[in-house]
mmCIF file of C-alpha atoms and ligand atoms in Angstrom:
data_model
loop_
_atom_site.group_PDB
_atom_site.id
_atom_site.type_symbol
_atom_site.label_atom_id
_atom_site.label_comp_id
_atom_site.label_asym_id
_atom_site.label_seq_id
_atom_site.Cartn_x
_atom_site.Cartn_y
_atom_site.Cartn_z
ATOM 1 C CA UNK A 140 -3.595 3.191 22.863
ATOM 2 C CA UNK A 141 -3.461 0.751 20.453
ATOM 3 C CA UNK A 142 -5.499 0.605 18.239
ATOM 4 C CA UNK A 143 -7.282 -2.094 15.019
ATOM 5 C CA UNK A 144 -7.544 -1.305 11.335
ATOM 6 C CA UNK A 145 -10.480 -3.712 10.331
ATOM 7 C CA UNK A 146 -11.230 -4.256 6.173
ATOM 8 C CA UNK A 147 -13.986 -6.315 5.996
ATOM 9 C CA UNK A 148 -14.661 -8.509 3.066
ATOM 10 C CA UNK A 149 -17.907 -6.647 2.981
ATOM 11 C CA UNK A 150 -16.724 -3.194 3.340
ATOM 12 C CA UNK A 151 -14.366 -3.382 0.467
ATOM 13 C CA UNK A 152 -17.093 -5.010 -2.282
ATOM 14 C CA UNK A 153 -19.609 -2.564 -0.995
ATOM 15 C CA UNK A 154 -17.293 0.094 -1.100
ATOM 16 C CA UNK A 155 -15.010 -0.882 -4.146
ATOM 17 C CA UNK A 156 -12.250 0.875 -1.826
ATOM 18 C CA UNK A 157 -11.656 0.064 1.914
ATOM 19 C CA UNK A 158 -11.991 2.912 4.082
ATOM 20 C CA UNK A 159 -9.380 2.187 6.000
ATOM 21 C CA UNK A 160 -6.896 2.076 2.712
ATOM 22 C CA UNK A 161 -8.044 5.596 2.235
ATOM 23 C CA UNK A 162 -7.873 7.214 6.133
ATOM 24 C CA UNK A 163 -6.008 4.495 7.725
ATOM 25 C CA UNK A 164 -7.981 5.671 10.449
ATOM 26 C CA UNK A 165 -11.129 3.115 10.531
ATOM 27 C CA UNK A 166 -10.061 2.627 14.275
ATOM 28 C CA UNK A 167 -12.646 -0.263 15.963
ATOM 29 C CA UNK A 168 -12.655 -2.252 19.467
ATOM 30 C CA UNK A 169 -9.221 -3.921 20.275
ATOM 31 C CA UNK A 170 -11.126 -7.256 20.418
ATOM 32 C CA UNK A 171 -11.798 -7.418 16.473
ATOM 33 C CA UNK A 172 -9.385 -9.367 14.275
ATOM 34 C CA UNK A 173 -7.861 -7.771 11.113
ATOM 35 C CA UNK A 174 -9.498 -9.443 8.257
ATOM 36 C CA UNK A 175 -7.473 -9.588 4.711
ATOM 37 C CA UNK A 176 -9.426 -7.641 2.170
ATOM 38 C CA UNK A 177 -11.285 -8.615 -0.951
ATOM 39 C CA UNK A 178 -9.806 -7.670 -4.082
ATOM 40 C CA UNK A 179 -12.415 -5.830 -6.998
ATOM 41 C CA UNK A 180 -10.997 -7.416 -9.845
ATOM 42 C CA UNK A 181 -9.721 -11.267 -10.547
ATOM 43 C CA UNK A 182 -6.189 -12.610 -10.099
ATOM 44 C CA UNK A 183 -5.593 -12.612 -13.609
ATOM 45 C CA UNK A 184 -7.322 -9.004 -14.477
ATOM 46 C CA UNK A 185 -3.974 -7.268 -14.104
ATOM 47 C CA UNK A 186 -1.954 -9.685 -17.064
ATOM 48 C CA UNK A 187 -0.266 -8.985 -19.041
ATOM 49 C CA UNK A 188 1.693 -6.731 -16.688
ATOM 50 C CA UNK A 189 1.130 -8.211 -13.252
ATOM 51 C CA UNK A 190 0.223 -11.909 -13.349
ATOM 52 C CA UNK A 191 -2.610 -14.205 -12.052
ATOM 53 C CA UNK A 192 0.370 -16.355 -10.183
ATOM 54 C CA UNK A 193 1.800 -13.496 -8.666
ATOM 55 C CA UNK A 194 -1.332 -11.988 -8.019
ATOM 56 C CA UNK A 195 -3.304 -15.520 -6.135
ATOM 57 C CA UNK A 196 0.466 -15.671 -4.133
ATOM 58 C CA UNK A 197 0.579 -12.111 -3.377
ATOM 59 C CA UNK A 198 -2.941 -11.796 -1.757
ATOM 60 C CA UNK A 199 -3.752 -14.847 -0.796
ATOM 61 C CA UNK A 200 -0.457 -16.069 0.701
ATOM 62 C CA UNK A 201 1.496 -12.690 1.435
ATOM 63 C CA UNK A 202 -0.972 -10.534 2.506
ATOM 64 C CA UNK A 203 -2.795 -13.101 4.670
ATOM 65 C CA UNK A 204 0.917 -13.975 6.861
ATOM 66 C CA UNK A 205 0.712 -10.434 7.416
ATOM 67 C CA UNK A 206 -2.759 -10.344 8.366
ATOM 68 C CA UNK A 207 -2.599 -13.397 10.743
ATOM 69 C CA UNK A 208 0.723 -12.090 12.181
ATOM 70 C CA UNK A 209 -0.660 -9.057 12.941
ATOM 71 C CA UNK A 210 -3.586 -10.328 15.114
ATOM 72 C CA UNK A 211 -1.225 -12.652 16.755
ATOM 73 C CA UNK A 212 1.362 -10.103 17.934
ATOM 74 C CA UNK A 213 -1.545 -7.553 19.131
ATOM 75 C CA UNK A 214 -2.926 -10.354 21.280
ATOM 76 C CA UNK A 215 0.864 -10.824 22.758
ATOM 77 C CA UNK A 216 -0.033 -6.943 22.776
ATOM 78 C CA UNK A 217 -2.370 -6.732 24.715
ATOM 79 C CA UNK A 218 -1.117 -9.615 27.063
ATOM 80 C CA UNK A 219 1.334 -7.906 27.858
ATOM 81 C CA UNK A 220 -0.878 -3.975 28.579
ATOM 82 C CA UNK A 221 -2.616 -6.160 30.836
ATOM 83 C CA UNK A 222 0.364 -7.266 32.702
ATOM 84 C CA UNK A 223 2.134 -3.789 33.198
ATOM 85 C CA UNK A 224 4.904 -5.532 31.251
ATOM 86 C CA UNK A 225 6.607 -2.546 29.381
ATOM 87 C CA UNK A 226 9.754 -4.939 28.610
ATOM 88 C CA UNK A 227 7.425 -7.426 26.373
ATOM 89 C CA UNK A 228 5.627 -4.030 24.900
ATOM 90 C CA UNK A 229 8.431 -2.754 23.609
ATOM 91 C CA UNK A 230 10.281 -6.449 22.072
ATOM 92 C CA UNK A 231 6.968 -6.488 20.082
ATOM 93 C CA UNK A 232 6.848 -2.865 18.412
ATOM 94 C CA UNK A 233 9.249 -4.673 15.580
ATOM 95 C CA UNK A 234 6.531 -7.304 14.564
ATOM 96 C CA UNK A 235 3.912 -4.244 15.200
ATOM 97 C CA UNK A 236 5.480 -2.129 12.888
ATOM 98 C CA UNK A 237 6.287 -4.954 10.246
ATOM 99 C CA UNK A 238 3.195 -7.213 10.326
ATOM 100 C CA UNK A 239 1.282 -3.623 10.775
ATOM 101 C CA UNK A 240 2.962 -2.211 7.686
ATOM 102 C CA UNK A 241 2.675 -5.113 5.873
ATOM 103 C CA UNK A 242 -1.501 -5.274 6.192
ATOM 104 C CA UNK A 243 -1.857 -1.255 5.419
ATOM 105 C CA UNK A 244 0.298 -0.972 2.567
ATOM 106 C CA UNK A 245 -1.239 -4.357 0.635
ATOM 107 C CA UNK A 246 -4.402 -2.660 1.758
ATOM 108 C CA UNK A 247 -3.409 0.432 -0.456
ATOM 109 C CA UNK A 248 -1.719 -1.184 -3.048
ATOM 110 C CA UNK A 249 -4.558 -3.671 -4.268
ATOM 111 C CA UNK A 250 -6.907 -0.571 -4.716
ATOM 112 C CA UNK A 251 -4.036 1.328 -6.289
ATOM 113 C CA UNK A 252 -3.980 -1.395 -9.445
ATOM 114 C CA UNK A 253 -7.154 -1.630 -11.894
ATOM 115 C CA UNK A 254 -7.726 -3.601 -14.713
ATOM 116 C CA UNK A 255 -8.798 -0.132 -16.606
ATOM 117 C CA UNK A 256 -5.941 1.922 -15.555
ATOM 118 C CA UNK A 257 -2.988 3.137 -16.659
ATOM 119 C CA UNK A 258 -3.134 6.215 -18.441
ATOM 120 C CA UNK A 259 -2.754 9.717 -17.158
ATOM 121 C CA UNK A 260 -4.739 11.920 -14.037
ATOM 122 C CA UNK A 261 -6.845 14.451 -14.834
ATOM 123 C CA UNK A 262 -7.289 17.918 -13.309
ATOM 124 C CA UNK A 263 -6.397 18.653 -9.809
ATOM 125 C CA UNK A 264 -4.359 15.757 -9.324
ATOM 126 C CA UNK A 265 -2.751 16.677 -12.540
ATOM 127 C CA UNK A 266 -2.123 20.255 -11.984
ATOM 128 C CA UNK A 267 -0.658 19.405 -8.686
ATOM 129 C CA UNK A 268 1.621 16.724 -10.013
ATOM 130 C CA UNK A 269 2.732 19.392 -12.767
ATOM 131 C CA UNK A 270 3.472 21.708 -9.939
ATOM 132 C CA UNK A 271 5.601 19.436 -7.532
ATOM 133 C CA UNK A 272 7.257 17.500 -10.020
ATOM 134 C CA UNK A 273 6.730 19.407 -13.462
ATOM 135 C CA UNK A 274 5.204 16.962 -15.455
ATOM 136 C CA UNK A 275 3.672 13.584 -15.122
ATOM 137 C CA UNK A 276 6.704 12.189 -16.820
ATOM 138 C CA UNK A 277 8.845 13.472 -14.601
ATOM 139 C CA UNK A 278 6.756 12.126 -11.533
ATOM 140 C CA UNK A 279 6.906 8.829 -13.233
ATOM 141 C CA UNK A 280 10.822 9.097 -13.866
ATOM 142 C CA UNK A 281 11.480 10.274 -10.084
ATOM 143 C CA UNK A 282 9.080 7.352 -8.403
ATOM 144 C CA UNK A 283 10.711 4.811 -11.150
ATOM 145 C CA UNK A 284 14.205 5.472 -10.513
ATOM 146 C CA UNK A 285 13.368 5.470 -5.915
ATOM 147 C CA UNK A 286 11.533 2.415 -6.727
ATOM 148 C CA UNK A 287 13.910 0.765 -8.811
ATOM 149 C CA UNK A 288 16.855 2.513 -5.915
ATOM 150 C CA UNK A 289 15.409 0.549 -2.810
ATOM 151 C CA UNK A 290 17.709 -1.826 -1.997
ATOM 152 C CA UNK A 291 16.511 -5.593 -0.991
ATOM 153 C CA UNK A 292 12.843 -4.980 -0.233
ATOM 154 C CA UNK A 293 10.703 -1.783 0.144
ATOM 155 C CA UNK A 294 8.341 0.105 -1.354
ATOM 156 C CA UNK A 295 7.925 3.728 -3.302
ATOM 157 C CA UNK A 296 5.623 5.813 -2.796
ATOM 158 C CA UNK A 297 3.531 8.809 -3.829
ATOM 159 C CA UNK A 298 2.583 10.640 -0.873
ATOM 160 C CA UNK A 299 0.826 14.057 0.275
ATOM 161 C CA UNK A 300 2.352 16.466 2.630
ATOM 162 C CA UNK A 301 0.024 17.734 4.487
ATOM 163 C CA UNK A 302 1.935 20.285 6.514
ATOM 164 C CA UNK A 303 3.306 21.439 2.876
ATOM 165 C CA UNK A 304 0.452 20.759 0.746
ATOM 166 C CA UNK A 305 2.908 19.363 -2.061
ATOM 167 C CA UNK A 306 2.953 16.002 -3.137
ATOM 168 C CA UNK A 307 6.257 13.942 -2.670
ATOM 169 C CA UNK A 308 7.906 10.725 -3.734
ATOM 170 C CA UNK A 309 9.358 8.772 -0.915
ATOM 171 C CA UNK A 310 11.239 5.647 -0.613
ATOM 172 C CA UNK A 311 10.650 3.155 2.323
ATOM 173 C CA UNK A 312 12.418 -0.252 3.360
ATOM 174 C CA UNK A 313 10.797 -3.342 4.443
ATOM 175 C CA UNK A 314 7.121 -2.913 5.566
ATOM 176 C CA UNK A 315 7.658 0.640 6.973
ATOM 177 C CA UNK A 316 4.628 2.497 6.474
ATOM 178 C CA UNK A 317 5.017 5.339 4.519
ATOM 179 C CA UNK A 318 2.707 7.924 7.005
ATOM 180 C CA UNK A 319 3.937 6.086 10.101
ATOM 181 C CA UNK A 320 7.620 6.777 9.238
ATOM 182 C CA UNK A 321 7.343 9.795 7.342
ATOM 183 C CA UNK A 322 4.013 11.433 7.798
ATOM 184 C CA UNK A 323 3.549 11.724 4.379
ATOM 185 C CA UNK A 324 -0.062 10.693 3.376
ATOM 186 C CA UNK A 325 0.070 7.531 0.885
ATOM 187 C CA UNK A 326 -1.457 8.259 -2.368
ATOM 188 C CA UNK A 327 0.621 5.585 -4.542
ATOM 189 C CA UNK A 328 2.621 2.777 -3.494
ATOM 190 C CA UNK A 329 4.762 0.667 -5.763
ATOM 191 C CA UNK A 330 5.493 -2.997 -3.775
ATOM 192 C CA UNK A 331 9.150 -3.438 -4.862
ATOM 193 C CA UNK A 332 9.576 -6.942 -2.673
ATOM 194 C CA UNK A 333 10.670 -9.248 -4.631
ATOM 195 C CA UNK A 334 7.210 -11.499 -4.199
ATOM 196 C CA UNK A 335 5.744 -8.836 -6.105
ATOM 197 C CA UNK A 336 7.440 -9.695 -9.413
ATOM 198 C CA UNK A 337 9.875 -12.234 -9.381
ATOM 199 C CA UNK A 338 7.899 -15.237 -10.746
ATOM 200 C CA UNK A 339 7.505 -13.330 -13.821
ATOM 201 C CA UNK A 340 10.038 -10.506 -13.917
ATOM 202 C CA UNK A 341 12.892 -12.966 -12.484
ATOM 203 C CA UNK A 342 15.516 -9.711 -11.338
ATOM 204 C CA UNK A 343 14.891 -7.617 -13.758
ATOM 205 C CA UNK A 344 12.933 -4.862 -11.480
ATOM 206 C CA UNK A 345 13.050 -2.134 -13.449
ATOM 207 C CA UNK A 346 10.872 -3.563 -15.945
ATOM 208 C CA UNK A 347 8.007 -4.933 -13.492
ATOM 209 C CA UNK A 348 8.600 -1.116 -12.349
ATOM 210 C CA UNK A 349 7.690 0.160 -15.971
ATOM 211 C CA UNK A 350 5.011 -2.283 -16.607
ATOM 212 C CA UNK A 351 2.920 -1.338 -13.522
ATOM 213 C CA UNK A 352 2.207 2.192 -14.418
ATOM 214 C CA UNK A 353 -0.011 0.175 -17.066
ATOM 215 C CA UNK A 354 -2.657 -0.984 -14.410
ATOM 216 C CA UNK A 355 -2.258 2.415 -12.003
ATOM 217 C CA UNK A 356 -5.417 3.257 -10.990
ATOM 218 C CA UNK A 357 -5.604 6.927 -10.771
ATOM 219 C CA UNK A 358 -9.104 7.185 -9.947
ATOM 220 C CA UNK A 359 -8.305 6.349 -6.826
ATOM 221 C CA UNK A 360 -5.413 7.813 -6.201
ATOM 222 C CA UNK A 361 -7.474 10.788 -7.058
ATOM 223 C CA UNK A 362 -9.459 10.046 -4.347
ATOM 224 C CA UNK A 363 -6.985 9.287 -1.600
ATOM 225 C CA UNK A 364 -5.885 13.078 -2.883
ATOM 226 C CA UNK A 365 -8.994 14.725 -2.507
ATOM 227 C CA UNK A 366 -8.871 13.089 0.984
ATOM 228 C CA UNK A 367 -5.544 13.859 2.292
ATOM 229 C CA UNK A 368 -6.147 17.271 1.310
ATOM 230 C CA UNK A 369 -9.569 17.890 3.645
HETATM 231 FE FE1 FE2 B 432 3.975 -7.367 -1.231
#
């Protein structure tokens, strides 16, 4: 019943992309801890858009509480399984869902940013964004603008219906995770918490917002695509 997302160190520089960031469904043993995952690139490979201060903190600071939360509350977890003790179970769905959320979408996000990206997709992805939304532009207005919309901290998203076959652009608050809430399949996910871009954007979100679409990597979102639609 409940299950462990493990991303390896290893996995992700073998890989260049977790698996798990792309399924969210590399399910292993109960008794293995949640590691925080490797990023491809340096702190500072994002500047001048994202940089290496928000980067180190972000990763290394942010996406580690989440990590070490996370194993912490599954051992109270399973504790509690073991003990038939449905009252504890359910007080600790909350720090599930957050401390959850928070590892898988970090997970996504760092493989979502390259140093080379920015830039447009290219053909299916392309044809399909022209179809949903009617032009890149647009798709880039429409995720800008929910992005920009989500009030204290969230994330937007890019995600694939799967039920539908059209992509969408979703809003979510806190940590929610965008296919754990929605069912929509994360493709693209802008981090709109403030530790994302307040050391160098102060409040100004919308241009941190405008500024990312610089270092999108839509080579894998491409991927992710191609995946959510098998
Ligand atoms: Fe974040």
């Amino acid at each position: 019943m409940l299950t462990v997302q493990r991303c390896t160190g290893m996995l992700c520089r073998f890989n260049h992309i977790p698996r798990c960031a792309i399924s969210l469904s590399c399910v292993v043993s109960s008794k293995q801890k949640h590691t925080l995952p490797d990023l491809t690139y340096d702190y500072g490979a994002l500047e001048p858009h994202i940089s290496a201060e928000i980067m180190q903190l972000h990763h290394s600071k942010h996406h580690a509480t989440y990590v070490n939360n996370l194993n912490v509350t599954e051992e109270k977890y399973k504790e509690a399984l073991a003990k038939g003790d449905v009252t504890a179970q359910v007080a600790l769905q909350p720090a599930l869902k957050f401390n959850g959320g928070g590892h898988v979408n970090h997970t996504i996000f760092w493989t979502n940013l390259s140093p080379n990206g920015g830039g447009e997709p290219q053909g299916e992805l392309m044809e399909a964004i022209k179809r949903d939304f009617g032009s890149f532009e647009k798709l880039r207005e429409k995720m800008s603008m929910a992005s920009v919309a989500v009030q204290g901290s969230g994330w937007g998203w890019l995600g694939y219906d799967k039920e539908s076959g059209r992509l969408r652009v979703a809003a979510c608050s806190n940590q929610d995770p965008l296919q754990g809430t929605t069912g929509l399949i994360p493709l693209l996910g802008i981090d709109v918490w403030e530790h994302a871009y307040y050391l160098q954007y102060k409040n100004v979100r919308p241009d941190y917002v405008k500024a990312i679409w610089n270092v999108v990597n839509w080579e894998n979102i491409t991927e992710r695509f191609q995946s959510a639609k098998k």
